[in-house]
mmCIF file of C-alpha atoms in Angstrom:
data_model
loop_
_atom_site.group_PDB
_atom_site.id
_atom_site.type_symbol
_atom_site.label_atom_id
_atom_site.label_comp_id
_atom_site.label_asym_id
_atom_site.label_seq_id
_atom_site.Cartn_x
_atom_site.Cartn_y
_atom_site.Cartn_z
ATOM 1 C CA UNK A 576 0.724 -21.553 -29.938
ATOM 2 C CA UNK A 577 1.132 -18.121 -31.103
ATOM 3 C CA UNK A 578 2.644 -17.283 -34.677
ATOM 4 C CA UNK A 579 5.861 -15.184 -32.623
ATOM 5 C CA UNK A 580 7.128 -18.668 -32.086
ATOM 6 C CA UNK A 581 8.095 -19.126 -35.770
ATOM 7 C CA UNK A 582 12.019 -19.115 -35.311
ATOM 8 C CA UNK A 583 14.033 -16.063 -37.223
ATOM 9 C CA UNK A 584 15.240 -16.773 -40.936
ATOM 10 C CA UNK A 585 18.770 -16.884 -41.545
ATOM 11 C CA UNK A 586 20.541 -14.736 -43.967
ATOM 12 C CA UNK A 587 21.876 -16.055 -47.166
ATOM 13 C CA UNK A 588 25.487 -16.833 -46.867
ATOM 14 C CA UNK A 589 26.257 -15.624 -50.570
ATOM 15 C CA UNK A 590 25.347 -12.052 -49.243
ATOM 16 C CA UNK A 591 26.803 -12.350 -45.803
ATOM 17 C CA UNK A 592 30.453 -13.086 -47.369
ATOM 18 C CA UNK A 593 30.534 -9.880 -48.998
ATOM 19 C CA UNK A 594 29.062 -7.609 -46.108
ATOM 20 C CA UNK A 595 31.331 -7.511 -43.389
ATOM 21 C CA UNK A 596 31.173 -4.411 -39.839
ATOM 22 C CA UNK A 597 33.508 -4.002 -37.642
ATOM 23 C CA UNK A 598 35.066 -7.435 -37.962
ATOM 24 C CA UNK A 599 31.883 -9.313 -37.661
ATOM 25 C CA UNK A 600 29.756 -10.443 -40.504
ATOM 26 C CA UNK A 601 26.215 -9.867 -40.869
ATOM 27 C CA UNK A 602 26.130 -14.079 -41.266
ATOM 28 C CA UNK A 603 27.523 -13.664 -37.704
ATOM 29 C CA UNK A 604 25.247 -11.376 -36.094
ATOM 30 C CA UNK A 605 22.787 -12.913 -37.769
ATOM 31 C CA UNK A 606 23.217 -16.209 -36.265
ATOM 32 C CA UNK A 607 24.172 -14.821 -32.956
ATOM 33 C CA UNK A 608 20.889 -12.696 -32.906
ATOM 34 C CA UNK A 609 19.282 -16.278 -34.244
ATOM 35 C CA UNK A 610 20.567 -18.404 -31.676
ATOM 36 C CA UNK A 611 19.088 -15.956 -29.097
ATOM 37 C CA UNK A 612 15.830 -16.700 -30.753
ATOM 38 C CA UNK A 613 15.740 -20.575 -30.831
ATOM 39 C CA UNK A 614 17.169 -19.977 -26.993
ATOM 40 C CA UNK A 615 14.345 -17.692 -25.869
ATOM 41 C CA UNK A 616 11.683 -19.800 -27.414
ATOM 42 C CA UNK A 617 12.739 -22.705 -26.489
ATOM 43 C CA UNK A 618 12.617 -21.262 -22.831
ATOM 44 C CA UNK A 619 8.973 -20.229 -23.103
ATOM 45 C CA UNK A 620 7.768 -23.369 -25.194
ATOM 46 C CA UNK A 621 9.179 -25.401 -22.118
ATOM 47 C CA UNK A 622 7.692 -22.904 -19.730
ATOM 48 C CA UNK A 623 4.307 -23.451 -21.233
ATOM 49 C CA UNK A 624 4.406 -26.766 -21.413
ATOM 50 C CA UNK A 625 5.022 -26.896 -17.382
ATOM 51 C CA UNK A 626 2.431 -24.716 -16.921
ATOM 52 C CA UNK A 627 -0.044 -26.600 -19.313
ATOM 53 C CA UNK A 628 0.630 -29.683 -17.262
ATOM 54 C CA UNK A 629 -0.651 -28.340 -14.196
ATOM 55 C CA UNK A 630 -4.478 -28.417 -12.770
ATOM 56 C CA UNK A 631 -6.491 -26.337 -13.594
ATOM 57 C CA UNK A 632 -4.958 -24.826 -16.480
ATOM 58 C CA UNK A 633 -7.080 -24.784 -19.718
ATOM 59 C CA UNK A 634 -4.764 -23.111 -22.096
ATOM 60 C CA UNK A 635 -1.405 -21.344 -22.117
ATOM 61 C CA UNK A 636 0.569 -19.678 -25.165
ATOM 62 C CA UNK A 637 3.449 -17.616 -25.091
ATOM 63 C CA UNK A 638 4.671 -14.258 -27.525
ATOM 64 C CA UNK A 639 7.768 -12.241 -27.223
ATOM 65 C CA UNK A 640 7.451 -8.261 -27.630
ATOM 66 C CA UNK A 641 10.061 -5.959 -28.035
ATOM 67 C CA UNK A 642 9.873 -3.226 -26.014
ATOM 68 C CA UNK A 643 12.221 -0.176 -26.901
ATOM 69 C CA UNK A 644 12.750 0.422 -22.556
ATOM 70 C CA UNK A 645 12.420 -3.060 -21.421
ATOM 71 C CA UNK A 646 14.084 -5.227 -23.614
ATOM 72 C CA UNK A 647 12.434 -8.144 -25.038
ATOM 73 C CA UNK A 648 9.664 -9.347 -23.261
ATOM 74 C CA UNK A 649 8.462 -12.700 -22.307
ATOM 75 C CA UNK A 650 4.558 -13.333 -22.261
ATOM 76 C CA UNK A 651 3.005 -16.417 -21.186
ATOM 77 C CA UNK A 652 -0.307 -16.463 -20.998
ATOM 78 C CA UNK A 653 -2.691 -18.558 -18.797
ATOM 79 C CA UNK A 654 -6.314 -19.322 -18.871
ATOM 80 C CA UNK A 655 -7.679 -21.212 -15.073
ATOM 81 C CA UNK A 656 -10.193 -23.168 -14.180
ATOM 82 C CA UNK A 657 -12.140 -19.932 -11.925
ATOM 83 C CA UNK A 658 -12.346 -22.734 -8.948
ATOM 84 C CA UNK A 659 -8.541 -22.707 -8.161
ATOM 85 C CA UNK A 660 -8.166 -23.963 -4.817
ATOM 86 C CA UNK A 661 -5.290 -22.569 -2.561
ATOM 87 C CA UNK A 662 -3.105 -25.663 -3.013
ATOM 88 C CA UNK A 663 -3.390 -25.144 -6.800
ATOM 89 C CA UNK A 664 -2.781 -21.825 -6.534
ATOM 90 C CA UNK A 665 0.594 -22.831 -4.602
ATOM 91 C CA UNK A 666 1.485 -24.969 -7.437
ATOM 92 C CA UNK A 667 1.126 -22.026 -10.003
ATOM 93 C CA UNK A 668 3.402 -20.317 -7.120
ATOM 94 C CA UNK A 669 5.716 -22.633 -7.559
ATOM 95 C CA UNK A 670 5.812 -23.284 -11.096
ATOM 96 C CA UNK A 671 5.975 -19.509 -12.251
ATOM 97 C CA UNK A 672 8.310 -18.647 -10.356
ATOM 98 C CA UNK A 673 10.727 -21.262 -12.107
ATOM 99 C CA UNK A 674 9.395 -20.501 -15.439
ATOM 100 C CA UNK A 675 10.898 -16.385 -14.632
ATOM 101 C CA UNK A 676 14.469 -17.869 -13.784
ATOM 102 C CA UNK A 677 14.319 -19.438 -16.962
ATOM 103 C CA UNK A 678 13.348 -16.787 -18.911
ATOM 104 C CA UNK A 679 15.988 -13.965 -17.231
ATOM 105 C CA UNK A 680 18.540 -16.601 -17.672
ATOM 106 C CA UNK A 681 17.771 -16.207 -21.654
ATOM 107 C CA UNK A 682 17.854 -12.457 -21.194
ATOM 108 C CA UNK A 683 14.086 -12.188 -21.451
ATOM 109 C CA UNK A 684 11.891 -9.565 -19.634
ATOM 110 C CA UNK A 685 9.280 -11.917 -18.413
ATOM 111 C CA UNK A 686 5.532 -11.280 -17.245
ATOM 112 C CA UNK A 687 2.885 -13.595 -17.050
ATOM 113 C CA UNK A 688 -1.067 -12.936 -17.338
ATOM 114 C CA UNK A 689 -3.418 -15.181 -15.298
ATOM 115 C CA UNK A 690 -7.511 -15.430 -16.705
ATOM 116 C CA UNK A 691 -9.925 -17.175 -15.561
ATOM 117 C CA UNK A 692 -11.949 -19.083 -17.706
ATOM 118 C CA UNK A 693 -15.562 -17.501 -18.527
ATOM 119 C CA UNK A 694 -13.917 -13.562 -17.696
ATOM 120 C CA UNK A 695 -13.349 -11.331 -21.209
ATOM 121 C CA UNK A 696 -11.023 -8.661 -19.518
ATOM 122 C CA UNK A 697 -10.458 -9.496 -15.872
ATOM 123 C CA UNK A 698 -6.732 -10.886 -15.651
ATOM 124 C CA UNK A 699 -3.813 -10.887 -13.031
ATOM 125 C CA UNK A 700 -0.460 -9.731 -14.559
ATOM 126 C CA UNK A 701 2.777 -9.964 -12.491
ATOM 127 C CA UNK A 702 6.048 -8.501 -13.761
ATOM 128 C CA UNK A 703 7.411 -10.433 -10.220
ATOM 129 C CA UNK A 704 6.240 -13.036 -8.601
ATOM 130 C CA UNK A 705 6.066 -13.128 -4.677
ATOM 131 C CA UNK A 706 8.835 -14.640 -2.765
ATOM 132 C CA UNK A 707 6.299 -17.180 -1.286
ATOM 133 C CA UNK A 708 3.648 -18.790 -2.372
ATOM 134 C CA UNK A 709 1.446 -17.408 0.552
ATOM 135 C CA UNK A 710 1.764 -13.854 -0.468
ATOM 136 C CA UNK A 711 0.851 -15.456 -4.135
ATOM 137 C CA UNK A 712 -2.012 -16.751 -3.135
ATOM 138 C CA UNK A 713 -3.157 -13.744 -1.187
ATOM 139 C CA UNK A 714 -2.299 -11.062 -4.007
ATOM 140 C CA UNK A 715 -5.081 -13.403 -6.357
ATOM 141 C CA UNK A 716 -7.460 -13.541 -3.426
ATOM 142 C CA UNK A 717 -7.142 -9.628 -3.204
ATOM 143 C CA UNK A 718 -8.184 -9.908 -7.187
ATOM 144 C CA UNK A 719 -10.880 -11.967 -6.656
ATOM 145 C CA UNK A 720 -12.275 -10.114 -3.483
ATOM 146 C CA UNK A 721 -11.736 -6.359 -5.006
ATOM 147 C CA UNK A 722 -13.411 -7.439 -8.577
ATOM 148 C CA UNK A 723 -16.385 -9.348 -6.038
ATOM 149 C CA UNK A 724 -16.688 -5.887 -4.404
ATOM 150 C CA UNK A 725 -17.724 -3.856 -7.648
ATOM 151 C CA UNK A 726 -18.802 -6.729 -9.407
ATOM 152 C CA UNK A 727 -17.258 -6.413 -12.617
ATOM 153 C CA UNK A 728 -13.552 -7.378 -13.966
ATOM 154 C CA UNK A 729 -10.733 -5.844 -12.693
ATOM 155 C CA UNK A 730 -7.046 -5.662 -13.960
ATOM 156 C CA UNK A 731 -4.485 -5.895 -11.111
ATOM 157 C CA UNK A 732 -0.761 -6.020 -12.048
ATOM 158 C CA UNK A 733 2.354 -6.384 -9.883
ATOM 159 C CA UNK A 734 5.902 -4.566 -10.274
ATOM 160 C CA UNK A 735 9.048 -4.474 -8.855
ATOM 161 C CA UNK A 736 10.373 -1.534 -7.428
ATOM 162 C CA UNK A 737 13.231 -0.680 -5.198
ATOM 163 C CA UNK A 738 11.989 -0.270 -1.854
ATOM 164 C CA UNK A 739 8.063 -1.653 -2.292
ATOM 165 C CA UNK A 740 6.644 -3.457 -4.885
ATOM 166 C CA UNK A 741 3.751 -1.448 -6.724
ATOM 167 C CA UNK A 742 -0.044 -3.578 -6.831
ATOM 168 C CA UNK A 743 -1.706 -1.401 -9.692
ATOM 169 C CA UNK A 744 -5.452 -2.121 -9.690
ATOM 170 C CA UNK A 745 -7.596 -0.962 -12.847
ATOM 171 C CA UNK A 746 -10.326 -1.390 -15.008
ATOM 172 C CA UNK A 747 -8.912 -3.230 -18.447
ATOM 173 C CA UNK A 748 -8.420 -1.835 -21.208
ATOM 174 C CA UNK A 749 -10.413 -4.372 -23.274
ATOM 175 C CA UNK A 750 -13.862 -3.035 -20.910
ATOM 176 C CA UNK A 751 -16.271 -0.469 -22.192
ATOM 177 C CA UNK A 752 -14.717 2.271 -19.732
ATOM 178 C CA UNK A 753 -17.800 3.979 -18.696
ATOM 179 C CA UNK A 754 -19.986 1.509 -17.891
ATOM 180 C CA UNK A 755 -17.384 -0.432 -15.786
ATOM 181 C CA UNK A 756 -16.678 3.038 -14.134
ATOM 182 C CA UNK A 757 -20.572 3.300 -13.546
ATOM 183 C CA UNK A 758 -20.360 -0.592 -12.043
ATOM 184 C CA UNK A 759 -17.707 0.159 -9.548
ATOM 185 C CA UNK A 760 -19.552 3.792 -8.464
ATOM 186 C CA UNK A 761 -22.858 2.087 -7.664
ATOM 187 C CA UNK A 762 -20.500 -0.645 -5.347
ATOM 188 C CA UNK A 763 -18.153 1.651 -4.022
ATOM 189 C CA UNK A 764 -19.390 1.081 -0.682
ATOM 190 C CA UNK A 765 -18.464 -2.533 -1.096
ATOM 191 C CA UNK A 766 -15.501 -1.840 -1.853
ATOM 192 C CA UNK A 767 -14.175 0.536 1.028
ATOM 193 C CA UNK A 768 -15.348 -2.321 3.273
ATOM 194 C CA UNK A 769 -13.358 -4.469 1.750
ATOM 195 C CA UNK A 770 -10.141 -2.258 1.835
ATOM 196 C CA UNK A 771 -10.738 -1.612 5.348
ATOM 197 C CA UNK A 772 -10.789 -5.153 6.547
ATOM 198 C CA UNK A 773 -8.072 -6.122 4.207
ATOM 199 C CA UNK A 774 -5.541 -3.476 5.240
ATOM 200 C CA UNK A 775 -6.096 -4.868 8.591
ATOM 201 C CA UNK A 776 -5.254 -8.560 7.593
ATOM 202 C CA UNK A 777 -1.163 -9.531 7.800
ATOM 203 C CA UNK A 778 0.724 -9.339 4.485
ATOM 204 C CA UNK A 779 3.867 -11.040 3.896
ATOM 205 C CA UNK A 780 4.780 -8.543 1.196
ATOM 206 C CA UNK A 781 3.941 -4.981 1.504
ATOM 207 C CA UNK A 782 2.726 -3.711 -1.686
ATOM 208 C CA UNK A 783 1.466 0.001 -2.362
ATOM 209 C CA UNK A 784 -1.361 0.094 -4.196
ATOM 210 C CA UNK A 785 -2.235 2.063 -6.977
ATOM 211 C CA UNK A 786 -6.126 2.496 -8.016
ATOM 212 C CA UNK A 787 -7.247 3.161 -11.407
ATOM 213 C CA UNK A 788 -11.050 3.021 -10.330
ATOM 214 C CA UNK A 789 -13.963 5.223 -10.350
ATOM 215 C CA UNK A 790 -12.213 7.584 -12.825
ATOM 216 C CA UNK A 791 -10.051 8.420 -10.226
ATOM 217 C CA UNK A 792 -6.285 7.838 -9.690
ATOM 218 C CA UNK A 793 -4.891 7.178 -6.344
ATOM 219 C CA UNK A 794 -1.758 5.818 -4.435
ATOM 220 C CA UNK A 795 -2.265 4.412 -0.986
ATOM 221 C CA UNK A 796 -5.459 4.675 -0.270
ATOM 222 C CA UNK A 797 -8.941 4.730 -1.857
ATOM 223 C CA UNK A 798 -10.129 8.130 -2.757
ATOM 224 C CA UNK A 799 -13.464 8.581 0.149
ATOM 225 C CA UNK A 800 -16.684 8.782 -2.109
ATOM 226 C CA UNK A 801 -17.535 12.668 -1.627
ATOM 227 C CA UNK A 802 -15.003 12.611 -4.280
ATOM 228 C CA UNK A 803 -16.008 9.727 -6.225
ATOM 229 C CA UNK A 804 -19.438 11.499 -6.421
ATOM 230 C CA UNK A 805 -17.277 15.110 -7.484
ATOM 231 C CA UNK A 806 -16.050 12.689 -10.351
ATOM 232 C CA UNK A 807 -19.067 11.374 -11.411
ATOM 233 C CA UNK A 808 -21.618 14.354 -11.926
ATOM 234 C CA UNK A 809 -17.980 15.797 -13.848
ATOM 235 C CA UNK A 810 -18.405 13.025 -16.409
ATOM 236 C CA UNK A 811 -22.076 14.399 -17.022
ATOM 237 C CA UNK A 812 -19.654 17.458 -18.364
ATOM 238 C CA UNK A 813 -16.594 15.947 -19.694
ATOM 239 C CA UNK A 814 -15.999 12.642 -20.591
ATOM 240 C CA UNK A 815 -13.191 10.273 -18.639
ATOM 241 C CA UNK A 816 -9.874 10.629 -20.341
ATOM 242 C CA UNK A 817 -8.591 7.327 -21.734
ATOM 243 C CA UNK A 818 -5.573 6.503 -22.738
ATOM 244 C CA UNK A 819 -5.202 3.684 -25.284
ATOM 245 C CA UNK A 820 -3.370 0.768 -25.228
ATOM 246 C CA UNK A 821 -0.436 1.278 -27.114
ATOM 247 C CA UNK A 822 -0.693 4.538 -27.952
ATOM 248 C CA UNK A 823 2.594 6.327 -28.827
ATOM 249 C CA UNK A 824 0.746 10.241 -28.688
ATOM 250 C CA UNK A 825 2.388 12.971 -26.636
ATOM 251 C CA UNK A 826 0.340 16.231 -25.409
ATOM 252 C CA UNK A 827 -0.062 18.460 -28.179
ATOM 253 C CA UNK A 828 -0.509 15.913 -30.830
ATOM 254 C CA UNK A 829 -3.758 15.870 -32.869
ATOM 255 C CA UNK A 830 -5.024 12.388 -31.686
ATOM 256 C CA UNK A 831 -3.751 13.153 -28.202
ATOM 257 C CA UNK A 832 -6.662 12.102 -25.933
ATOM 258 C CA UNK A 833 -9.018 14.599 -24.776
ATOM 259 C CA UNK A 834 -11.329 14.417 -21.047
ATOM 260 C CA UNK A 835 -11.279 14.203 -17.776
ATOM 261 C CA UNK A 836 -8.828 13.420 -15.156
ATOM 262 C CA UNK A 837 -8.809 13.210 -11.129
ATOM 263 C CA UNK A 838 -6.440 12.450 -9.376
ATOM 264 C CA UNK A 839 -6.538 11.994 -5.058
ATOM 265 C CA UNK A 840 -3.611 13.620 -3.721
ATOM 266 C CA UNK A 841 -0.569 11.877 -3.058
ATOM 267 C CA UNK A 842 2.059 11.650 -5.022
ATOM 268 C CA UNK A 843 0.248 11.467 -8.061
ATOM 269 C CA UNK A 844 -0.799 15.342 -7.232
ATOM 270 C CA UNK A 845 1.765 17.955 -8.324
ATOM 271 C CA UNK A 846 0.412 19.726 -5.324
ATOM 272 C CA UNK A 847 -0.113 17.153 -2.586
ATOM 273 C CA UNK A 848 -4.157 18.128 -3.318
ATOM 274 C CA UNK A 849 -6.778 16.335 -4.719
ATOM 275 C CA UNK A 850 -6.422 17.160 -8.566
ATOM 276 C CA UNK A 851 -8.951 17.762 -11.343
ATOM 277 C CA UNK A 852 -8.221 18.514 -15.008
ATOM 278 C CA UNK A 853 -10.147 18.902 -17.887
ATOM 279 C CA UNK A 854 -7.544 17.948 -21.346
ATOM 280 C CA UNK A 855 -8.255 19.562 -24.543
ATOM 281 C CA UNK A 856 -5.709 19.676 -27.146
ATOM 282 C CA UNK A 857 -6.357 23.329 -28.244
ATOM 283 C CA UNK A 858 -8.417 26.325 -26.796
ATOM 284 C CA UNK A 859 -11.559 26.716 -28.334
ATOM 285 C CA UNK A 860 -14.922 28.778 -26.935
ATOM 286 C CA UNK A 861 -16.719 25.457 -26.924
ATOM 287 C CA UNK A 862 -14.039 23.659 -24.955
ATOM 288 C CA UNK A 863 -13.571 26.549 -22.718
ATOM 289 C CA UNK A 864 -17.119 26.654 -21.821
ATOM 290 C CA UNK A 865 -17.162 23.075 -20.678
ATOM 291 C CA UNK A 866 -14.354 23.741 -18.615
ATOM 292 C CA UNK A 867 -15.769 26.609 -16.805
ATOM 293 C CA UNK A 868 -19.142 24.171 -16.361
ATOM 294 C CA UNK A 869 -16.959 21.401 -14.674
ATOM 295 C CA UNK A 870 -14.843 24.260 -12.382
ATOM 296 C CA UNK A 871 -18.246 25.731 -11.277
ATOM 297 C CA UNK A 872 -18.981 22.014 -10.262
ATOM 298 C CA UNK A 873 -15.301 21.461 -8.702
ATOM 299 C CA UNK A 874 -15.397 24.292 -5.978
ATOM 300 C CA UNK A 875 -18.370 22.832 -4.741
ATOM 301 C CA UNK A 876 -16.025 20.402 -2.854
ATOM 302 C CA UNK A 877 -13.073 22.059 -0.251
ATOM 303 C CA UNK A 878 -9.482 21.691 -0.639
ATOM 304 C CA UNK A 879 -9.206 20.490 -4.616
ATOM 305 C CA UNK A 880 -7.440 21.962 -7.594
ATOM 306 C CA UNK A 881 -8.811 22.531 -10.823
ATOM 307 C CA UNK A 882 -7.174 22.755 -14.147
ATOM 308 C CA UNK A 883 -7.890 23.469 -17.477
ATOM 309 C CA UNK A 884 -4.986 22.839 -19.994
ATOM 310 C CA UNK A 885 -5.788 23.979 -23.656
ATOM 311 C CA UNK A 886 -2.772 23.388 -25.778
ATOM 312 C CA UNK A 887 0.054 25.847 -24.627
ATOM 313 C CA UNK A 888 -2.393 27.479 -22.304
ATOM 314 C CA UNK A 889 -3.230 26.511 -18.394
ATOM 315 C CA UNK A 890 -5.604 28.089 -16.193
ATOM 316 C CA UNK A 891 -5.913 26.622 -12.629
ATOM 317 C CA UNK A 892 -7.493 27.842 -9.657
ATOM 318 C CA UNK A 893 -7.723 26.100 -5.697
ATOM 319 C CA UNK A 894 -11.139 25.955 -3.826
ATOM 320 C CA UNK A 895 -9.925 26.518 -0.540
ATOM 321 C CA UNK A 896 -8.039 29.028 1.827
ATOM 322 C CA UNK A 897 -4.102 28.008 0.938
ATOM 323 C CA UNK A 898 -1.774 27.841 3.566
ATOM 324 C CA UNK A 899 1.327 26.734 1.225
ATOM 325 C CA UNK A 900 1.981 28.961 -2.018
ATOM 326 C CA UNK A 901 0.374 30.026 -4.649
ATOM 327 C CA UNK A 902 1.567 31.387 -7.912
ATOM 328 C CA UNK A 903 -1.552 32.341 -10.199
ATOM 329 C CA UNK A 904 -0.962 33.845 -13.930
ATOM 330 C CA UNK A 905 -3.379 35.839 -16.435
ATOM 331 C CA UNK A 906 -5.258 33.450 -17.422
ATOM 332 C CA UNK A 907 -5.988 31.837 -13.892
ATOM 333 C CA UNK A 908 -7.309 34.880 -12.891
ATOM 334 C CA UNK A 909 -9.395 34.959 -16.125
ATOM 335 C CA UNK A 910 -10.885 31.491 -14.991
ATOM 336 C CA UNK A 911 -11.482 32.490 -11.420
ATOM 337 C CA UNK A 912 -12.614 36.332 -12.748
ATOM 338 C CA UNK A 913 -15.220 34.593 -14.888
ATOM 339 C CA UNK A 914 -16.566 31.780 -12.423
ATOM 340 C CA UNK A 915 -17.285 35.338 -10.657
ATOM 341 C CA UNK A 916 -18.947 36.802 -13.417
ATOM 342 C CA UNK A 917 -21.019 33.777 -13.711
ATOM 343 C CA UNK A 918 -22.573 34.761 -9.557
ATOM 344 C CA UNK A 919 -20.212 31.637 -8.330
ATOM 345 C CA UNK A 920 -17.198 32.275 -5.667
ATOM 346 C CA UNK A 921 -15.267 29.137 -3.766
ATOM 347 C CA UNK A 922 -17.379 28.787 -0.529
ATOM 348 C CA UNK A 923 -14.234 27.814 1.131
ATOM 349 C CA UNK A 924 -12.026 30.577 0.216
ATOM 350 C CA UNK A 925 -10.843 29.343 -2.499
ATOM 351 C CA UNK A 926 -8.655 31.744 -5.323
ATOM 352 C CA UNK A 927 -6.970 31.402 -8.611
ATOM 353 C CA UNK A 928 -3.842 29.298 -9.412
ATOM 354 C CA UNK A 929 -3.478 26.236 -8.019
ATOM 355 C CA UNK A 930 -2.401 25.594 -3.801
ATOM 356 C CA UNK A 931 1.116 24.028 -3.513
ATOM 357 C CA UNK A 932 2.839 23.288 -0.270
#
C-alpha cells in the first residue's frame, strides 16, 4: 500500500471556532474535504482488494493525484502473471470495470495501469475500459502483439473521446529513448505486418490509434519506412526531442526541451504534410548550422516540410511542387537561399515556407 492512503488530518477545533468564511467554518470544510478522503480511499482500498483476489494478480496498490484539469485521480495499479489466459483476462474485464463505477461514484478520475510481471516499462493504461470484455481482451492482445513486433516494451493507453476512443501507442517514459527507438527501427517491418493483418481483423470498438514510435508521431496509420529511415539518419544530426514526464516547461523557457520532431501528416500536421522540425530554444550559429545539415537531409524525400524554430524566429521551407498555398517570410527564404548556396536545391520542386492546403 502506498503512503497517499494515509487519511487527511483534521484541523484543531480551538482554531476552527474562531475562523469562520462565508458561513462555513474551516472545521467544516475541513471535515467535508476529510470525509471525501476516507470516501475515496476507502473506494480504492476495496477496489484493490477485488482486484488482488483475482488470478493472476501478483500485486496491486492504489495513489490518488491531483490533477489541476482532471480532478483528482484514481490510480490502481496492477502487476499480472505475463501468462494471462483469455478467461482471466475476462475476469480483469469484469472486475475493472466495477472498480471505475466505484470510483466516479466518489468523484474520482479513475485510470488503471496493467504490468506484467518480469517487464520494467511496458504497461497498459486505460482511462476507459471497453464496454465488453471481448474488445478488453483484444485491446491487451494488440499490446502484446505490437510490443512482440519490435521486441521491446511498449506503452499503450486508452481514452475516451466523443465520437472514437483514442488507443495511444508509445515507447515509456521510464525506457532509454534511443535505444528503444533503434529496437523498433530494426523491426519495423514486423510491425507493418502486423498492422496490416490486424486492421483487417473485426473490432468491436473502433479506436484511432495514435503512434509514438520510431521518433515519429502519427494518427491513423503507421508512418511507411522511407520515412522512418528520413527520421533516423536525422537523429545522426539532431537528437529526438523528449518531453519529460511531468514537466511543466512551455516553449521559450530555458529548460524547454531541445531536438527533433516528425510528425506523418494527419492531423497532427499543421499542413496536412509530413512534418519535420528541429527545436532550439534560441538562435545560435551552432544550432543554425545543424539545422541547415538536417534540411539538406529532409529534401532528399518529396512532399515534407521542414522547420527550424529558434526562439521567436521560424524558418520553414516545403520539398515539393505546392499545389495549396504558400506564405514564405525573410528568413525562409534565408534557409532555402542558403541550402542553395551550399550547391543543394529540392529535386522535387520544392521552395521556401512551408505547403498548406
Amino acid at each position: 500500500m502506498t503512503s497517499s492512503r494515509r487519511l487527511p488530518a483534521l484541523i484543531s477545533g480551538a482554531v476552527a471556532l474562531s475562523l469562520v468564511l462565508g458561513g462555513c467554518s474551516l472545521v467544516e470544510q475541513a471535515m467535508t474535504s476529510a470525509g471525501e478522503g476516507v470516501l475515496a480511499h476507502a473506494a480504492l482500498a476495496a477496489a484493490v482488494a477485488d482486484i488482488e483476489a483475482l488470478d493472476a494478480v501478483e500485486d496491486a496498490s492504489y495513489e490518488i493525484q491531483a490533477d489541476a484539469s482532471l480532478g483528482d485521480i484514481g490510480r490502481i495499479s496492477v502487476t499480472a502473471d505475463p501468462a494471462l489466459d483469455s478467461v482471466q483476462l475476462a475476469q480483469f474485464a469484469d472486475q475493472f470495470r466495477d472498480s471505475f463505477v466505484a470510483l466516479e461514484q466518489v468523484t474520482l478520475r479513475p485510470q488503471l495501469s496493467l504490468k506484467l510481471a518480469g517487464e520494467t516499462a511496458g504497461k497498459f493504461d486505460l482511462w476507459v475500459i471497453p464496454p465488453t470484455n471481448d474488445g478488453f481482451v483484444e485491446n491487451f492482445e494488440f499490446w502484446r502483439a505490437a510490443s512482440a513486433a519490435v521486441e521491446t516494451e511498449l506503452w499503450l493507453e486508452i481514452f475516451p473521446s466523443s465520437s472514437q476512443g483514442i488507443r495511444s501507442i508509445a515507447i515509456p517514459f521510464e525506457t532509454d529513448l534511443d535505444a528503444a527507438t533503434d529496437r523498433v527501427v530494426e523491426n519495423y517491418e514486423a510491425l507493418e505486418a502486423f498492422v496490416a493483418v490486424d486492421s483487417l481483423v473485426f473490432h468491436e470498438t473502433e479506436y484511432l490509434d495514435y503512434w509514438q514510435i520510431a521518433g515519429v508521431q502519427s494518427i491513423d496509420e503507421l508512418a511507411p519506412f522511407e520515412f522512418v529511415e528520413l527520421v533516423r539518419d536525422l537523429r545522426e544530426i539532431v537528437p529526438l526531442f523528449s518531453f519529460p514526464e511531468g514537466s511543466e516547461a512551455f516553449p521559450g523557457d530555458a529548460d524547454y526541451p531541445e531536438g527533433l520532431s516528425a510528425q506523418w501528416g494527419g492531423p497532427l500536421s499543421f499542413s496536412g504534410r509530413p512534418e519535420i522540425a528541429v527545436l532550439s530554444n534560441e538562435y545560435s550559429d551552432e544550432a543554425w548550422s545543424t539545422a541547415v545539415q538536417a534540411a539538406v537531409r529532409t529534401i532528399e524525400m518529396a512532399n515534407v516540410n521542414f522547420k527550424y524554430s529558434a526562439g521567436d524566429r521560424t524558418f520553414s521551407l516545403h520539398t515539393s511542387a505546392c499545389s495549396g498555398s504558400v506564405d514564405a517570410t525573410a528568413d525562409d527564404v534565408l534557409l532555402f537561399e542558403t541550402l542553395v548556396d551550399y550547391g543543394v536545391t529540392p529535386p522535387f520542386g520544392g521552395g521556401p515556407g512551408a505547403c498548406t492546403p
